[in-house]
Coordinates of C-alpha atoms in Angstrom, one line a residue:
X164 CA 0.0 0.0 0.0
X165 CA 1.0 3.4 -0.6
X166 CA 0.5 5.4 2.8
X167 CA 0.1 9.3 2.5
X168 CA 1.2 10.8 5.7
X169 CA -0.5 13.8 6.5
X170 CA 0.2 16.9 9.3
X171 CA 1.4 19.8 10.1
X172 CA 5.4 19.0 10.5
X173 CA 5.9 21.5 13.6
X174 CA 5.2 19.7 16.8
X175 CA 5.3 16.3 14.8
X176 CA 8.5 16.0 14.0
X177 CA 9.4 12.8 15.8
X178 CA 6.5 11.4 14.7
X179 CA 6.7 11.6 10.9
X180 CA 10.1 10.4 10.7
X181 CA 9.4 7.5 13.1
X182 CA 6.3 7.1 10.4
X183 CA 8.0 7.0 7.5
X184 CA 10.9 4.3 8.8
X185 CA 8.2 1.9 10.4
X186 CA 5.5 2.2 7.3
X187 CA 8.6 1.1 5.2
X188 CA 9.4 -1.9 7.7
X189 CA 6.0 -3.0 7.3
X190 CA 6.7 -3.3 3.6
X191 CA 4.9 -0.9 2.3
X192 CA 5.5 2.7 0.8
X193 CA 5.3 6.4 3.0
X194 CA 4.0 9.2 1.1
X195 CA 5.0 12.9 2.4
X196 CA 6.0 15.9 1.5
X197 CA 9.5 15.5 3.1
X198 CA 10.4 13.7 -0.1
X199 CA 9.1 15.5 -2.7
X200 CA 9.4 19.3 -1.3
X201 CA 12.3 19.9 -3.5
X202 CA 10.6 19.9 -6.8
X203 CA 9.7 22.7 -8.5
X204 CA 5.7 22.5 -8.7
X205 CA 4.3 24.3 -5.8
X206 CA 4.5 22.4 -2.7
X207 CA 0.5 22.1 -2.5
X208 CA 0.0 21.1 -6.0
X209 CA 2.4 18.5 -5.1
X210 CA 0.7 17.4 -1.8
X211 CA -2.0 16.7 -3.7
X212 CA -1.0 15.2 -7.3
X213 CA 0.8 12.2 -4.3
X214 CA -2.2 12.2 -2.6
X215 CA -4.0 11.0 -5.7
X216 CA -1.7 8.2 -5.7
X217 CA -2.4 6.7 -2.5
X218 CA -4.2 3.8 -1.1
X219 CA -4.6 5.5 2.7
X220 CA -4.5 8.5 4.2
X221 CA -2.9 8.9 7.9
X222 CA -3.8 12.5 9.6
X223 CA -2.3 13.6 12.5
X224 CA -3.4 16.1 14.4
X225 CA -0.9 18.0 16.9
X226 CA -0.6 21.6 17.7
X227 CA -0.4 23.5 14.8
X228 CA -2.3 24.4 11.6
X229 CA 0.4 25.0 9.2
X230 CA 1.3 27.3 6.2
X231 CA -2.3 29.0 5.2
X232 CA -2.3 28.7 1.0
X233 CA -3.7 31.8 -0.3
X234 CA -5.5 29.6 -3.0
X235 CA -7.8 28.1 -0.5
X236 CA -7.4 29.9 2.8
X237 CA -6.3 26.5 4.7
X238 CA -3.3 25.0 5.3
X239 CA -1.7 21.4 3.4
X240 CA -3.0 19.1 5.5
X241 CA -6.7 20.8 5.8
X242 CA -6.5 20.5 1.9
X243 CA -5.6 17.1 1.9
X244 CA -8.2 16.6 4.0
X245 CA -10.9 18.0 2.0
X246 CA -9.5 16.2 -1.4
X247 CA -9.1 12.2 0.7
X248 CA -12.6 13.2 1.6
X249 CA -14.1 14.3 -1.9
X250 CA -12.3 10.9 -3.7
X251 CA -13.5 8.7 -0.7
X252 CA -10.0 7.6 0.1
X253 CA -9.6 5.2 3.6
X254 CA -8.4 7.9 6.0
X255 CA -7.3 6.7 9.9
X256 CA -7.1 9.9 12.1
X257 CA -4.5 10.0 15.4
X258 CA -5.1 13.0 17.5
X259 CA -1.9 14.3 19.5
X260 CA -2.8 14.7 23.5
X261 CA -1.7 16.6 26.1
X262 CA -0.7 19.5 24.1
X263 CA -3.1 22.9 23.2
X264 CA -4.4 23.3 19.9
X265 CA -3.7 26.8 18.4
X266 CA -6.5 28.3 17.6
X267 CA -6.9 27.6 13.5
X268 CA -6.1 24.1 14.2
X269 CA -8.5 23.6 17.0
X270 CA -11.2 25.2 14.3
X271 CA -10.0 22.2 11.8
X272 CA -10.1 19.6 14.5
X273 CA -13.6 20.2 14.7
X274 CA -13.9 20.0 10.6
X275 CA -12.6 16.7 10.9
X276 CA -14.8 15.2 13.9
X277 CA -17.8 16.6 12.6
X278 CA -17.2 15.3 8.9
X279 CA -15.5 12.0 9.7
X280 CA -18.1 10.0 10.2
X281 CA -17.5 6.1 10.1
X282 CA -13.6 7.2 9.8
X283 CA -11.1 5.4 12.1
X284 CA -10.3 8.0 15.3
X285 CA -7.7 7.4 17.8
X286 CA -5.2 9.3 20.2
X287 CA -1.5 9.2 21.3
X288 CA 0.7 10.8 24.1
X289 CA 3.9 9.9 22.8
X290 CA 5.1 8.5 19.3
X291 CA 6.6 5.1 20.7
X292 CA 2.4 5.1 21.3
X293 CA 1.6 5.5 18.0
X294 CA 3.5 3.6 16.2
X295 CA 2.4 0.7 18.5
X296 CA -0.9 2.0 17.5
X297 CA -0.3 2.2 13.8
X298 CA 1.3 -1.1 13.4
X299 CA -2.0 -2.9 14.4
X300 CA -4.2 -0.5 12.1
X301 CA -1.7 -1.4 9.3
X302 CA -2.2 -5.2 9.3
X303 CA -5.6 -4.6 9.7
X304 CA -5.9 -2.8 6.6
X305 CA -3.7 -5.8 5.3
X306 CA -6.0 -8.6 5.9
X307 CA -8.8 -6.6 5.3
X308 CA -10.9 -8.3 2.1
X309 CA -11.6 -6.1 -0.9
X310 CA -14.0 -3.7 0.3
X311 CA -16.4 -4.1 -2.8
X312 CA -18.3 -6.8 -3.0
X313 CA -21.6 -7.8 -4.7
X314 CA -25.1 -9.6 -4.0
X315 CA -27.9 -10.8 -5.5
X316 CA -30.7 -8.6 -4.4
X317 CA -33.8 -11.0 -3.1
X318 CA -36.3 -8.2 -3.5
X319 CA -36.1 -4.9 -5.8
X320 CA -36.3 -1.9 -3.1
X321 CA -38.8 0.8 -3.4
X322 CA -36.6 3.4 -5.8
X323 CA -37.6 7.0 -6.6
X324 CA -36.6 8.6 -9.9
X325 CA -36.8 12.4 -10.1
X326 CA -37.8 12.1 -13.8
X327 CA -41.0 10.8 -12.7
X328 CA -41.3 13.8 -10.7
X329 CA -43.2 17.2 -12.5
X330 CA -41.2 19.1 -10.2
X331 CA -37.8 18.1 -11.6
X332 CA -38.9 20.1 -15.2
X333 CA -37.4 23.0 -13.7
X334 CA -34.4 21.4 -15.0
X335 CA -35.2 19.0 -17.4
X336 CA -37.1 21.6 -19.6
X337 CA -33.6 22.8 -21.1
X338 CA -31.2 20.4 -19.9
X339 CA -31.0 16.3 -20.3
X340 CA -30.3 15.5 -16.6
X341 CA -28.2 12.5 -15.2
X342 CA -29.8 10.9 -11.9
X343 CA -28.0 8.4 -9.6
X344 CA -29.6 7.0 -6.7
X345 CA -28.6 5.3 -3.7
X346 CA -30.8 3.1 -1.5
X347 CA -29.9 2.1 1.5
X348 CA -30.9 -1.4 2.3
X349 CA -32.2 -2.5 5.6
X350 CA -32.4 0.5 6.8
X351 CA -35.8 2.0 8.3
X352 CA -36.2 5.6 7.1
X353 CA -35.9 8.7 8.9
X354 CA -38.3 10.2 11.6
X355 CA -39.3 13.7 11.0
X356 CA -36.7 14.8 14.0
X357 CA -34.1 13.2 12.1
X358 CA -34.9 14.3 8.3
X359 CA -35.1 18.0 9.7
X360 CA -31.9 17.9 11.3
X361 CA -30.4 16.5 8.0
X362 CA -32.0 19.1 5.8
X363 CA -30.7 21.5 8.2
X364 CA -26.9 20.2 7.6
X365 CA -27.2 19.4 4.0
X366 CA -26.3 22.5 2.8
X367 CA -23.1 22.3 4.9
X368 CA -22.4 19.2 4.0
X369 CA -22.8 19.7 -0.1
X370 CA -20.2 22.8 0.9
X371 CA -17.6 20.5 3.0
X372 CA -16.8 18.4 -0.3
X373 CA -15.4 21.9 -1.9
X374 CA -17.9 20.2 -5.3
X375 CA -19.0 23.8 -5.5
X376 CA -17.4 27.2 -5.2
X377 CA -18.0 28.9 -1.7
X378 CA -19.5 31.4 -3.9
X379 CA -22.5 29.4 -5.5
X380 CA -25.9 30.4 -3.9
X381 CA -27.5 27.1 -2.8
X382 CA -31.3 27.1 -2.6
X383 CA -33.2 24.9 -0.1
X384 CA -35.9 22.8 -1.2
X385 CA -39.0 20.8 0.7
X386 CA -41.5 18.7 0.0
X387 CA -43.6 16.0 1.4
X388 CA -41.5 13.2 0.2
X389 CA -37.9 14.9 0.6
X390 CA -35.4 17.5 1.4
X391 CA -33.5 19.0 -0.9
X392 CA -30.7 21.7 -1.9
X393 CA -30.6 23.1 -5.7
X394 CA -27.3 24.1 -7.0
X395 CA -27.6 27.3 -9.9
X396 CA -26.5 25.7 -13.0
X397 CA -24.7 28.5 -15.0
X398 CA -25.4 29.4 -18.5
X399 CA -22.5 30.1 -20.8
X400 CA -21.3 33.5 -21.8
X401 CA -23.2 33.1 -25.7
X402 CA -25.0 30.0 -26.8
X403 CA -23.3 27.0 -28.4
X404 CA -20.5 27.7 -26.0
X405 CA -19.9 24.2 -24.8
X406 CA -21.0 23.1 -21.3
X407 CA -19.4 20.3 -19.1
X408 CA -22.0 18.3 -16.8
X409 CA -23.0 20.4 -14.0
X410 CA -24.5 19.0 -10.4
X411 CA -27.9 20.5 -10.0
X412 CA -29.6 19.2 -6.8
X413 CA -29.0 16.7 -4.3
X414 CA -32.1 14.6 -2.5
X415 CA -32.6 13.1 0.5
X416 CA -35.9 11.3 0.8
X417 CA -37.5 10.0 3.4
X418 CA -36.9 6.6 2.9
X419 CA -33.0 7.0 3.4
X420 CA -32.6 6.8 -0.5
X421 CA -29.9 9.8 -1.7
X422 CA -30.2 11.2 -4.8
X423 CA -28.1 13.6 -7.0
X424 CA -29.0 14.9 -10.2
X425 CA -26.1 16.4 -12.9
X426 CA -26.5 18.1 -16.2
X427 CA -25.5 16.4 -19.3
X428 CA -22.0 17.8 -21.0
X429 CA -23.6 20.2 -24.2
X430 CA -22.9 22.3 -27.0
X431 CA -25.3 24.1 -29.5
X432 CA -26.1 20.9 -31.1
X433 CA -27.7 19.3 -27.8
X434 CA -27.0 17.3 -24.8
X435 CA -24.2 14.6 -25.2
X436 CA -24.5 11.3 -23.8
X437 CA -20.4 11.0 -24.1
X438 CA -19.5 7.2 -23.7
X439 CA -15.7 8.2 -22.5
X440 CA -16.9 10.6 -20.0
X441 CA -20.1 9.4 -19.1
X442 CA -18.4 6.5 -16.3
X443 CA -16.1 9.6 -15.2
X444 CA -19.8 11.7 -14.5
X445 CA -21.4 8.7 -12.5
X446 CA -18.0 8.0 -10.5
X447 CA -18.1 11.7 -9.4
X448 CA -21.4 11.2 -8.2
X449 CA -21.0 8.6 -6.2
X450 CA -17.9 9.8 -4.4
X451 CA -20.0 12.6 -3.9
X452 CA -22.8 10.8 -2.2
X453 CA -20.1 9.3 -0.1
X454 CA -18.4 12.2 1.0
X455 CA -21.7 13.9 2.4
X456 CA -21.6 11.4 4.9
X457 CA -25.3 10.4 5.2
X458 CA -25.5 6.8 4.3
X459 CA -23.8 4.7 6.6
X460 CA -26.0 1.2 5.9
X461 CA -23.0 -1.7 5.2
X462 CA -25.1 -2.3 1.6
X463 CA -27.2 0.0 -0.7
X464 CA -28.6 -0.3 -4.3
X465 CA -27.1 2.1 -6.9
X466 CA -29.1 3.0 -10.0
X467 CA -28.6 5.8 -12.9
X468 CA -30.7 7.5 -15.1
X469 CA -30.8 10.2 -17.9
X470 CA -34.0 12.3 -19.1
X471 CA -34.0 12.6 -22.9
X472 CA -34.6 15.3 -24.5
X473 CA -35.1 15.6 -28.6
X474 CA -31.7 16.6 -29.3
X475 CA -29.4 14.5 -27.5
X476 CA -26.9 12.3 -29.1
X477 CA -24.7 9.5 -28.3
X478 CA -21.3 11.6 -29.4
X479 CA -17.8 12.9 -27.8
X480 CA -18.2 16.2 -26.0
X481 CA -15.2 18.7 -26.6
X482 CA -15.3 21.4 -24.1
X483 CA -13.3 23.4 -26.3
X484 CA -15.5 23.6 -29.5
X485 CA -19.4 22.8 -30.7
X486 CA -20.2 20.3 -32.9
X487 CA -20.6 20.8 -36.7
X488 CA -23.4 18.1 -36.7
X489 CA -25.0 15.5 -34.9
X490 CA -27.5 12.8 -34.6
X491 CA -30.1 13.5 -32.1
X492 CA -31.3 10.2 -30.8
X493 CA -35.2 11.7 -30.1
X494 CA -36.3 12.3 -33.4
X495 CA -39.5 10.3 -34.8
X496 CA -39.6 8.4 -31.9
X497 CA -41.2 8.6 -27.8
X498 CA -38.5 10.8 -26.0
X499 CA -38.4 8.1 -22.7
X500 CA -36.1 8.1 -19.7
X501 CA -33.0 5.9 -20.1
X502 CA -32.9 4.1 -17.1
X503 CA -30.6 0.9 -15.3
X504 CA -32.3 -2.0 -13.6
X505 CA -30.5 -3.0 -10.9
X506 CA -30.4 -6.6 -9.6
X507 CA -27.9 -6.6 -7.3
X508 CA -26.8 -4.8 -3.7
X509 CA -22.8 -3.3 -3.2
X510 CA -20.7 -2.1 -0.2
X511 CA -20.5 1.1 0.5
X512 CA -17.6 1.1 -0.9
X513 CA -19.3 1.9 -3.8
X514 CA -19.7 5.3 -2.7
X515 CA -15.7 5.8 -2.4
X516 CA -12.5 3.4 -3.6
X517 CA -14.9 1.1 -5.3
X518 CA -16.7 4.3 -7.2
X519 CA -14.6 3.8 -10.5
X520 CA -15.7 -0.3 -10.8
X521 CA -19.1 0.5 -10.6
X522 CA -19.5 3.2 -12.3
X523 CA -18.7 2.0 -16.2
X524 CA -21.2 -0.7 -15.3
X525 CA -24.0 2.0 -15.0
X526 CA -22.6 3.7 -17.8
X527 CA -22.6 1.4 -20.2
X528 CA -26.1 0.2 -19.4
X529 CA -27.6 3.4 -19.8
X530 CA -25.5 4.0 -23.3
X531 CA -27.1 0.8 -24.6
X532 CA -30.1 1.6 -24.0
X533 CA -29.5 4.7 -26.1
X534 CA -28.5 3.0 -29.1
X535 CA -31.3 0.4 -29.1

């Protein structure tokens, strides 16, 4: 495995070093910034273009913040934090004790505790402690079985698709829209207590995956069924200009099933149903889903859909220029939702390391049904 380490290096000093010697005994490869500082891309860039690479993500937290980028107001290892959160990479957290926070960090100690759910937490005094600590945690990780796996489903669950829904025209009137659902199996529903206090945190939590710009307006959204946040779509600068897939909304019904919905990539030719970057779209969704940190079940149900519109087109979208011409698949025929049948359950692994095996499969089915 390739291990990123990740902290602050004031007040940790002992500690990474010791990190990086024992991770390498264990026979497998350390990841920090020690070893790569000297390069000439920007220290963070570089942070994260290794952190990409990894397997696992080790935070720990001591007594300092660190460097504050003026790119993102936080510091390296807040950043990293953010990004191992967004691709739903494993992340085991160690907490330094007996030491005072300074202030910033204390403020990012709370980030992490109150966005890590279901994340591996622990404490040390000393770093003979933690390496102790980290050993175990290591050949844990080694024996661990893949973390996706697959069953049969017994019974099709109850599944809600937003096309179906005469509200959703709001955006499918102009746009073809991409829906992915996850359903939680098992798993009772929420009481009204606990669906408020969700809708109430949503719009923090959409924010915490840094998916959207801290400047993006975010509009709440209620209904019987559901809550809701809807995410401004914007329009380009002249039409034809080429659009990439944009998320539009994220849903959290009653029944524990999550949904997000994404604009199709276009140009002034129509929506593209791109087969290259479709699986790419319905990865980011999922790690998405994961990274809000709402469904914790040990299985769900994953399904995709895409609301047709006359002129989309099975085609390659190039965000650089429109197409010359096209074949719109909705011509002479009933425009109809393109939509997967699922028949089996997943880990929730799906929603994080597993999200770029299962999301082809979803792909593909929907761009069949396109071309039938």
């Amino acid at each position: 495995m390739k291990i990123f380490i990740s902290s602050a290096r004031k007040g940790l000093e002992e500690e990474r070093d010791a990190l990086n010697g024992l991770i390498r005994s264990l026979g497998h490869t350390p990841v920090r910034f020690e070893d790569f500082s000297a390069q000439t891309t920007p220290s963070r860039e570089a942070c994260l273009k290794a952190l990409e690479t990894a397997d696992v993500c080790l935070f720990l937290l001591g007594p300092f913040y660190g460097h504050v980028f003026s790119e993102t107001g936080q510091s390296a290892t807040h950043d990293e934090w953010v990004a191992a959160q967004a691709a739903g990479m494993p992340r085991i957290v160690y907490r330094k004790q007996g030491v005072v926070f300074e202030p910033d960090q204390h403020e990012f100690v709370r980030v992490v505790e109150a966005y890590a759910t279901g994340v591996f937490r622990d404490s040390f005094h000393t770093s003979v402690e933690l390496m102790n600590k980290v050993v175990q945690k290591v050949r844990e990780l080694e024996s661990a079985a893949s973390p996706l796996a697959f069953a049969k489903l017994v019974q099709q669950p109850t599944m809600h698709w937003t096309s179906d829904d005469t509200a959703t025209q709001r955006v499918s009137n102009h746009d073809s829209v991409l829906e992915l659902h996850v359903v939680p199996l098992d798993f009772p529903g929420y009481s009204a207590r606990e669906l408020d206090q969700l809708s109430a945190s949503l719009m923090d939590r959409i924010r915490a995956t840094r998916v959207i710009g801290g400047d993006v307006a975010l509009n709440p959204i209620t209904s019987d069924e559901y809550v809701a946040v809807g995410i401004p779509a914007s329009r380009p600068p002249s039409w034809g200009t080429p659009q990439p897939g944009k998320l539009v909304e994220c849903r959290l019904y009653k029944t524990g099933q999550l949904s997000t919905l994404a604009t199709l990539p276009r140009d002034g030719l129509g929506a593209i149903l791109d087969p290259d970057a479709l699986p790419q779209q319905v990865a980011d969704l999922l790690r998405f889903s994961g990274a809000l940190n709402i469904v914790q079940t040990d299985r769900i149900v994953v399904a995709a859909g895409v609301s047709t519109e006359a002129l989309m087109s099975v085609d390659t979208f190039d965000p650089r220029q429109s197409r010359q011409s096209a074949h719109p698949m909705g011509f002479g025929r009933a425009r109809r939702p393109l939509r997967t049948e699922p028949d089996e359950s997943v880990t929730l692994a799906a929603l994080g390391v597993g999200a770029a095996e299962v999301a082809p499969h979803l792909a593909q089915a929907l761009i069949s049904q396109a071309g039938r």
